[in-house]
PDB file of C-alpha atoms in Angstrom:
ATOM      1  CA  UNK A 682     -41.375  27.085 -15.849  1.00 52.00           C
ATOM      2  CA  UNK A 683     -44.234  24.608 -16.119  1.00 53.00           C
ATOM      3  CA  UNK A 684     -45.984  23.034 -13.158  1.00 57.00           C
ATOM      4  CA  UNK A 685     -44.082  19.697 -13.398  1.00 54.00           C
ATOM      5  CA  UNK A 686     -40.693  21.406 -13.436  1.00 54.00           C
ATOM      6  CA  UNK A 687     -41.686  23.585 -10.498  1.00 58.00           C
ATOM      7  CA  UNK A 688     -42.707  20.562  -8.427  1.00 56.00           C
ATOM      8  CA  UNK A 689     -39.463  18.709  -9.300  1.00 55.00           C
ATOM      9  CA  UNK A 690     -37.265  21.684  -8.303  1.00 57.00           C
ATOM     10  CA  UNK A 691     -39.140  22.056  -5.021  1.00 58.00           C
ATOM     11  CA  UNK A 692     -38.558  18.356  -4.303  1.00 55.00           C
ATOM     12  CA  UNK A 693     -34.829  18.662  -5.091  1.00 51.00           C
ATOM     13  CA  UNK A 694     -34.454  21.698  -2.851  1.00 53.00           C
ATOM     14  CA  UNK A 695     -36.118  19.858   0.036  1.00 50.00           C
ATOM     15  CA  UNK A 696     -33.854  16.826  -0.317  1.00 50.00           C
ATOM     16  CA  UNK A 697     -30.452  18.505  -0.484  1.00 44.00           C
ATOM     17  CA  UNK A 698     -29.157  22.023  -0.680  1.00 44.00           C
ATOM     18  CA  UNK A 699     -25.896  23.813  -0.063  1.00 42.00           C
ATOM     19  CA  UNK A 700     -25.837  27.557   0.123  1.00 40.00           C
ATOM     20  CA  UNK A 701     -22.568  29.446  -0.049  1.00 39.00           C
ATOM     21  CA  UNK A 702     -23.082  33.162   0.208  1.00 42.00           C
ATOM     22  CA  UNK A 703     -20.059  35.303  -0.727  1.00 42.00           C
ATOM     23  CA  UNK A 704     -19.816  39.070  -0.474  1.00 42.00           C
ATOM     24  CA  UNK A 705     -18.541  41.054  -3.463  1.00 42.00           C
ATOM     25  CA  UNK A 706     -16.031  42.811  -1.196  1.00 45.00           C
ATOM     26  CA  UNK A 707     -12.865  40.573  -0.866  1.00 43.00           C
ATOM     27  CA  UNK A 708     -12.486  41.508   2.788  1.00 43.00           C
ATOM     28  CA  UNK A 709     -15.979  40.252   3.708  1.00 42.00           C
ATOM     29  CA  UNK A 710     -16.592  36.625   2.971  1.00 39.00           C
ATOM     30  CA  UNK A 711     -19.206  34.555   4.753  1.00 39.00           C
ATOM     31  CA  UNK A 712     -20.438  31.059   4.131  1.00 38.00           C
ATOM     32  CA  UNK A 713     -23.419  29.012   5.224  1.00 38.00           C
ATOM     33  CA  UNK A 714     -23.905  25.310   4.580  1.00 37.00           C
ATOM     34  CA  UNK A 715     -27.232  23.533   4.899  1.00 41.00           C
ATOM     35  CA  UNK A 716     -27.804  19.868   4.230  1.00 39.00           C
ATOM     36  CA  UNK A 717     -30.904  17.733   4.640  1.00 38.00           C
ATOM     37  CA  UNK A 718     -29.884  14.683   2.602  1.00 39.00           C
ATOM     38  CA  UNK A 719     -26.950  13.006   0.831  1.00 39.00           C
ATOM     39  CA  UNK A 720     -28.803  12.260  -2.386  1.00 39.00           C
ATOM     40  CA  UNK A 721     -26.667  13.160  -5.434  1.00 39.00           C
ATOM     41  CA  UNK A 722     -28.115  15.997  -7.451  1.00 38.00           C
ATOM     42  CA  UNK A 723     -25.957  17.507 -10.180  1.00 39.00           C
ATOM     43  CA  UNK A 724     -27.586  20.882 -10.530  1.00 41.00           C
ATOM     44  CA  UNK A 725     -26.200  24.408 -10.303  1.00 39.00           C
ATOM     45  CA  UNK A 726     -28.201  27.597 -10.091  1.00 42.00           C
ATOM     46  CA  UNK A 727     -26.977  31.155  -9.891  1.00 44.00           C
ATOM     47  CA  UNK A 728     -29.110  34.077  -8.827  1.00 43.00           C
ATOM     48  CA  UNK A 729     -28.185  37.625  -7.893  1.00 43.00           C
ATOM     49  CA  UNK A 730     -29.783  39.789  -5.259  1.00 44.00           C
ATOM     50  CA  UNK A 731     -28.712  43.284  -4.217  1.00 42.00           C
ATOM     51  CA  UNK A 732     -24.901  43.293  -3.760  1.00 42.00           C
ATOM     52  CA  UNK A 733     -24.568  39.598  -2.940  1.00 43.00           C
ATOM     53  CA  UNK A 734     -24.155  36.590  -5.195  1.00 42.00           C
ATOM     54  CA  UNK A 735     -25.704  33.263  -4.117  1.00 41.00           C
ATOM     55  CA  UNK A 736     -24.532  29.901  -5.436  1.00 39.00           C
ATOM     56  CA  UNK A 737     -26.802  26.897  -4.942  1.00 40.00           C
ATOM     57  CA  UNK A 738     -24.983  23.542  -5.305  1.00 41.00           C
ATOM     58  CA  UNK A 739     -26.951  20.312  -5.097  1.00 44.00           C
ATOM     59  CA  UNK A 740     -24.333  17.579  -4.526  1.00 44.00           C
ATOM     60  CA  UNK A 741     -23.763  14.395  -2.473  1.00 47.00           C
ATOM     61  CA  UNK A 742     -22.751  15.072   1.100  1.00 44.00           C
ATOM     62  CA  UNK A 743     -21.204  12.392   3.271  1.00 48.00           C
ATOM     63  CA  UNK A 744     -20.287  12.768   6.946  1.00 48.00           C
ATOM     64  CA  UNK A 745     -16.534  13.090   7.576  1.00 44.00           C
ATOM     65  CA  UNK A 746     -15.010  10.103   9.396  1.00 49.00           C
ATOM     66  CA  UNK A 747     -14.048  10.633  12.990  1.00 49.00           C
ATOM     67  CA  UNK A 748     -10.391  10.908  13.998  1.00 42.00           C
ATOM     68  CA  UNK A 749     -10.505   7.388  15.418  1.00 48.00           C
ATOM     69  CA  UNK A 750     -12.005   6.084  12.185  1.00 51.00           C
ATOM     70  CA  UNK A 751      -9.340   7.820  10.096  1.00 47.00           C
ATOM     71  CA  UNK A 752      -6.595   6.357  12.258  1.00 46.00           C
ATOM     72  CA  UNK A 753      -8.092   2.903  11.882  1.00 47.00           C
ATOM     73  CA  UNK A 754      -8.357   3.309   8.089  1.00 51.00           C
ATOM     74  CA  UNK A 755      -4.742   4.484   7.783  1.00 45.00           C
ATOM     75  CA  UNK A 756      -3.312   1.797  10.050  1.00 44.00           C
ATOM     76  CA  UNK A 757      -2.088  -1.444   8.415  1.00 46.00           C
ATOM     77  CA  UNK A 758      -2.976  -3.358  11.580  1.00 42.00           C
ATOM     78  CA  UNK A 759      -6.266  -4.698  12.830  1.00 44.00           C
ATOM     79  CA  UNK A 760      -7.548  -2.920  15.951  1.00 46.00           C
ATOM     80  CA  UNK A 761      -8.541  -6.203  17.602  1.00 49.00           C
ATOM     81  CA  UNK A 762      -5.687  -8.597  16.875  1.00 48.00           C
ATOM     82  CA  UNK A 763      -2.783  -6.255  16.107  1.00 49.00           C
ATOM     83  CA  UNK A 764      -1.987  -8.357  13.032  1.00 51.00           C
ATOM     84  CA  UNK A 765      -1.410  -6.846   9.578  1.00 51.00           C
ATOM     85  CA  UNK A 766      -4.582  -6.478   7.521  1.00 50.00           C
ATOM     86  CA  UNK A 767      -4.990  -7.479   3.886  1.00 51.00           C
ATOM     87  CA  UNK A 768      -4.308  -3.888   2.835  1.00 51.00           C
ATOM     88  CA  UNK A 769      -1.031  -3.655   4.779  1.00 53.00           C
ATOM     89  CA  UNK A 770       1.740  -1.745   3.039  1.00 66.00           C
ATOM     90  CA  UNK A 771       3.964  -3.900   0.837  1.00 74.00           C
ATOM     91  CA  UNK A 772       7.596  -3.073   0.244  1.00 79.00           C
ATOM     92  CA  UNK A 773       8.792  -2.678  -3.336  1.00 88.00           C
ATOM     93  CA  UNK A 774      11.598  -5.011  -4.393  1.00 89.00           C
ATOM     94  CA  UNK A 775      14.538  -2.944  -5.745  1.00 90.00           C
ATOM     95  CA  UNK A 776      16.342  -3.826  -8.976  1.00 90.00           C
ATOM     96  CA  UNK A 777      19.781  -3.622  -7.364  1.00 91.00           C
ATOM     97  CA  UNK A 778      21.111  -4.181  -3.877  1.00 94.00           C
ATOM     98  CA  UNK A 779      21.458  -0.986  -1.857  1.00 94.00           C
ATOM     99  CA  UNK A 780      25.051  -1.878  -0.968  1.00 94.00           C
ATOM    100  CA  UNK A 781      27.800  -3.865  -2.684  1.00 96.00           C
ATOM    101  CA  UNK A 782      29.626  -6.398  -0.492  1.00 96.00           C
ATOM    102  CA  UNK A 783      33.219  -7.421  -1.071  1.00 96.00           C
ATOM    103  CA  UNK A 784      33.887 -11.188  -1.178  1.00 95.00           C
ATOM    104  CA  UNK A 785      35.837 -10.841   2.080  1.00 95.00           C
ATOM    105  CA  UNK A 786      32.918  -9.166   3.854  1.00 96.00           C
ATOM    106  CA  UNK A 787      30.427 -11.721   2.531  1.00 96.00           C
ATOM    107  CA  UNK A 788      32.578 -14.632   3.712  1.00 95.00           C
ATOM    108  CA  UNK A 789      33.139 -13.175   7.196  1.00 95.00           C
ATOM    109  CA  UNK A 790      29.437 -12.431   7.628  1.00 96.00           C
ATOM    110  CA  UNK A 791      28.419 -15.953   6.681  1.00 95.00           C
ATOM    111  CA  UNK A 792      30.961 -17.521   9.033  1.00 94.00           C
ATOM    112  CA  UNK A 793      29.958 -15.221  11.881  1.00 94.00           C
ATOM    113  CA  UNK A 794      26.254 -15.963  11.423  1.00 95.00           C
ATOM    114  CA  UNK A 795      26.919 -19.712  11.300  1.00 94.00           C
ATOM    115  CA  UNK A 796      29.133 -19.623  14.404  1.00 94.00           C
ATOM    116  CA  UNK A 797      26.670 -17.590  16.493  1.00 94.00           C
ATOM    117  CA  UNK A 798      23.391 -19.009  15.217  1.00 94.00           C
ATOM    118  CA  UNK A 799      22.208 -15.519  14.329  1.00 94.00           C
ATOM    119  CA  UNK A 800      19.534 -14.646  11.783  1.00 94.00           C
ATOM    120  CA  UNK A 801      21.568 -11.904  10.177  1.00 95.00           C
ATOM    121  CA  UNK A 802      23.784  -8.887  10.745  1.00 96.00           C
ATOM    122  CA  UNK A 803      22.649  -5.262  10.886  1.00 96.00           C
ATOM    123  CA  UNK A 804      24.736  -2.316   9.723  1.00 96.00           C
ATOM    124  CA  UNK A 805      23.963   0.717  11.901  1.00 95.00           C
ATOM    125  CA  UNK A 806      24.884   4.388  11.890  1.00 94.00           C
ATOM    126  CA  UNK A 807      24.788   5.896  15.373  1.00 89.00           C
ATOM    127  CA  UNK A 808      26.658   7.754  18.080  1.00 89.00           C
ATOM    128  CA  UNK A 809      30.112   6.330  18.771  1.00 82.00           C
ATOM    129  CA  UNK A 810      30.555   4.575  22.108  1.00 77.00           C
ATOM    130  CA  UNK A 811      34.247   5.461  22.173  1.00 76.00           C
ATOM    131  CA  UNK A 812      34.284   9.098  21.046  1.00 73.00           C
ATOM    132  CA  UNK A 813      31.919  11.746  22.393  1.00 76.00           C
ATOM    133  CA  UNK A 814      29.751  13.606  19.857  1.00 81.00           C
ATOM    134  CA  UNK A 815      31.029  11.448  17.004  1.00 87.00           C
ATOM    135  CA  UNK A 816      29.086   9.175  14.666  1.00 92.00           C
ATOM    136  CA  UNK A 817      30.215   5.696  13.673  1.00 90.00           C
ATOM    137  CA  UNK A 818      29.245   2.684  11.601  1.00 93.00           C
ATOM    138  CA  UNK A 819      28.857  -0.551  13.539  1.00 94.00           C
ATOM    139  CA  UNK A 820      27.532  -4.098  13.246  1.00 95.00           C
ATOM    140  CA  UNK A 821      24.968  -5.849  15.430  1.00 94.00           C
ATOM    141  CA  UNK A 822      24.034  -9.525  15.376  1.00 95.00           C
ATOM    142  CA  UNK A 823      20.342 -10.210  14.851  1.00 95.00           C
ATOM    143  CA  UNK A 824      18.967 -12.922  17.107  1.00 94.00           C
ATOM    144  CA  UNK A 825      15.265 -12.474  16.288  1.00 93.00           C
ATOM    145  CA  UNK A 826      14.538 -10.852  12.941  1.00 91.00           C
ATOM    146  CA  UNK A 827      10.819 -10.450  13.701  1.00 91.00           C
ATOM    147  CA  UNK A 828      11.441  -8.149  16.666  1.00 93.00           C
ATOM    148  CA  UNK A 829      14.780  -6.552  15.790  1.00 94.00           C
ATOM    149  CA  UNK A 830      14.035  -5.478  12.218  1.00 93.00           C
ATOM    150  CA  UNK A 831      11.716  -2.671  11.137  1.00 92.00           C
ATOM    151  CA  UNK A 832       9.779  -2.298   7.895  1.00 92.00           C
ATOM    152  CA  UNK A 833      12.341   0.185   6.540  1.00 92.00           C
ATOM    153  CA  UNK A 834      15.432  -1.956   7.185  1.00 94.00           C
ATOM    154  CA  UNK A 835      16.648  -3.379   3.874  1.00 95.00           C
ATOM    155  CA  UNK A 836      18.411  -6.708   3.432  1.00 94.00           C
ATOM    156  CA  UNK A 837      21.384  -7.463   1.188  1.00 95.00           C
ATOM    157  CA  UNK A 838      21.892 -11.101   0.224  1.00 95.00           C
ATOM    158  CA  UNK A 839      25.033 -12.947   1.305  1.00 95.00           C
ATOM    159  CA  UNK A 840      24.543 -15.516  -1.458  1.00 95.00           C
ATOM    160  CA  UNK A 841      26.053 -15.632  -4.945  1.00 93.00           C
ATOM    161  CA  UNK A 842      24.822 -17.100  -8.215  1.00 93.00           C
ATOM    162  CA  UNK A 843      26.058 -20.336  -9.757  1.00 90.00           C
ATOM    163  CA  UNK A 844      29.176 -18.634 -11.112  1.00 89.00           C
ATOM    164  CA  UNK A 845      30.361 -18.170  -7.535  1.00 87.00           C
ATOM    165  CA  UNK A 846      31.034 -14.461  -8.062  1.00 88.00           C
ATOM    166  CA  UNK A 847      27.877 -12.545  -8.969  1.00 91.00           C
ATOM    167  CA  UNK A 848      25.815 -11.489  -5.921  1.00 92.00           C
ATOM    168  CA  UNK A 849      22.302 -12.847  -5.790  1.00 93.00           C
ATOM    169  CA  UNK A 850      19.989  -9.972  -6.899  1.00 93.00           C
ATOM    170  CA  UNK A 851      17.072  -8.768  -4.743  1.00 94.00           C
ATOM    171  CA  UNK A 852      14.538 -10.227  -7.172  1.00 92.00           C
ATOM    172  CA  UNK A 853      15.798 -13.726  -6.300  1.00 92.00           C
ATOM    173  CA  UNK A 854      16.776 -13.224  -2.667  1.00 92.00           C
ATOM    174  CA  UNK A 855      14.091 -10.917  -1.250  1.00 91.00           C
ATOM    175  CA  UNK A 856      11.916 -13.659   0.226  1.00 90.00           C
ATOM    176  CA  UNK A 857      14.335 -16.595   0.388  1.00 91.00           C
ATOM    177  CA  UNK A 858      14.350 -16.534   4.245  1.00 91.00           C
ATOM    178  CA  UNK A 859      18.160 -16.788   4.336  1.00 93.00           C
ATOM    179  CA  UNK A 860      20.342 -14.703   6.700  1.00 94.00           C
ATOM    180  CA  UNK A 861      21.333 -11.337   5.252  1.00 95.00           C
ATOM    181  CA  UNK A 862      23.198  -8.171   5.976  1.00 96.00           C
ATOM    182  CA  UNK A 863      20.488  -5.670   6.924  1.00 96.00           C
ATOM    183  CA  UNK A 864      20.964  -1.935   6.517  1.00 96.00           C
ATOM    184  CA  UNK A 865      19.361  -0.034   9.369  1.00 95.00           C
ATOM    185  CA  UNK A 866      16.889   2.609   8.172  1.00 93.00           C
ATOM    186  CA  UNK A 867      18.988   5.284   9.890  1.00 93.00           C
ATOM    187  CA  UNK A 868      22.051   4.326   7.830  1.00 94.00           C
ATOM    188  CA  UNK A 869      20.337   3.646   4.508  1.00 94.00           C
ATOM    189  CA  UNK A 870      20.718   7.032   2.811  1.00 93.00           C
ATOM    190  CA  UNK A 871      24.256   7.400   4.149  1.00 93.00           C
ATOM    191  CA  UNK A 872      25.547   4.177   2.564  1.00 95.00           C
ATOM    192  CA  UNK A 873      23.231   3.819  -0.464  1.00 94.00           C
ATOM    193  CA  UNK A 874      25.171   2.811  -3.574  1.00 94.00           C
ATOM    194  CA  UNK A 875      28.424   2.292  -1.689  1.00 96.00           C
ATOM    195  CA  UNK A 876      30.700  -0.696  -1.140  1.00 97.00           C
ATOM    196  CA  UNK A 877      31.173  -2.472   2.178  1.00 97.00           C
ATOM    197  CA  UNK A 878      34.370  -4.167   3.277  1.00 97.00           C
ATOM    198  CA  UNK A 879      35.490  -5.199   6.774  1.00 96.00           C
ATOM    199  CA  UNK A 880      38.617  -5.383   8.859  1.00 93.00           C
ATOM    200  CA  UNK A 881      39.217  -7.314  12.047  1.00 91.00           C
ATOM    201  CA  UNK A 882      40.798  -5.698  15.081  1.00 89.00           C
ATOM    202  CA  UNK A 883      43.649  -8.118  15.976  1.00 89.00           C
ATOM    203  CA  UNK A 884      43.535  -7.155  19.665  1.00 89.00           C
ATOM    204  CA  UNK A 885      39.799  -7.319  20.373  1.00 88.00           C
ATOM    205  CA  UNK A 886      38.557  -9.430  17.451  1.00 86.00           C
ATOM    206  CA  UNK A 887      35.930  -6.799  16.656  1.00 89.00           C
ATOM    207  CA  UNK A 888      34.752  -6.594  13.064  1.00 92.00           C
ATOM    208  CA  UNK A 889      34.984  -3.008  11.847  1.00 92.00           C
ATOM    209  CA  UNK A 890      32.992  -1.813   8.798  1.00 95.00           C
ATOM    210  CA  UNK A 891      34.821  -0.050   5.987  1.00 95.00           C
ATOM    211  CA  UNK A 892      32.560   1.818   3.597  1.00 96.00           C
ATOM    212  CA  UNK A 893      33.504   3.333   0.245  1.00 96.00           C
ATOM    213  CA  UNK A 894      31.506   5.649  -1.993  1.00 94.00           C
ATOM    214  CA  UNK A 895      30.961   5.218  -5.746  1.00 92.00           C
ATOM    215  CA  UNK A 896      34.307   6.882  -6.498  1.00 93.00           C
ATOM    216  CA  UNK A 897      36.184   4.503  -4.189  1.00 93.00           C
ATOM    217  CA  UNK A 898      36.774   7.014  -1.403  1.00 95.00           C
ATOM    218  CA  UNK A 899      36.395   5.805   2.157  1.00 94.00           C
ATOM    219  CA  UNK A 900      33.274   7.240   3.774  1.00 93.00           C
ATOM    220  CA  UNK A 901      33.653   9.433   6.827  1.00 90.00           C
ATOM    221  CA  UNK A 902      30.674   8.836   9.143  1.00 89.00           C
ATOM    222  CA  UNK A 903      31.020  12.403  10.427  1.00 89.00           C
ATOM    223  CA  UNK A 904      31.241  14.105   7.035  1.00 82.00           C
TER     224      UNK A 904
END
């Protein structure tokens, strides 16, 4: 090695070095890391001494972010204002609605929303209030969509296209700001791809959800 090369290697070693020392025996492994700089040096050397093998890796080293910094980077909200940042997670618009609504259900929902001044209706899947240890589907009126809906709740349009029959697809209804039937995130996988109809209890006036799977069988919330 000439004098110039020797001087350059000494300079590199002073700026940044990582030493990982590994024993030949699998049961005895030790490692040591030294760093004096984060300057990128793409150089590998291998030397052997006695029964140990030494690997010298000259590479960029950057300090790991603190836990608080990682939380801030992963959060879609600003730490000061609590408002979504520019990099906030965006929801993908599906090709098809998660649930098919019968004309009867769509009409009742629209009339109910208009009569109550609600911003939508939510379909939920939760513990029954009438039967212990039983699950049930139920509807809730949404008075304030900003506080009562979560990111994972998915809306199904109550509108139809110009033919008066075809449901308005998500691509056209996703951001139209019109009242919708919202599927609670806890019920989404249970009802995905199904059909929703309703019946009205003649004694109480309650609207009861009727859900059917792709084969037309009525869904059992406890199945």
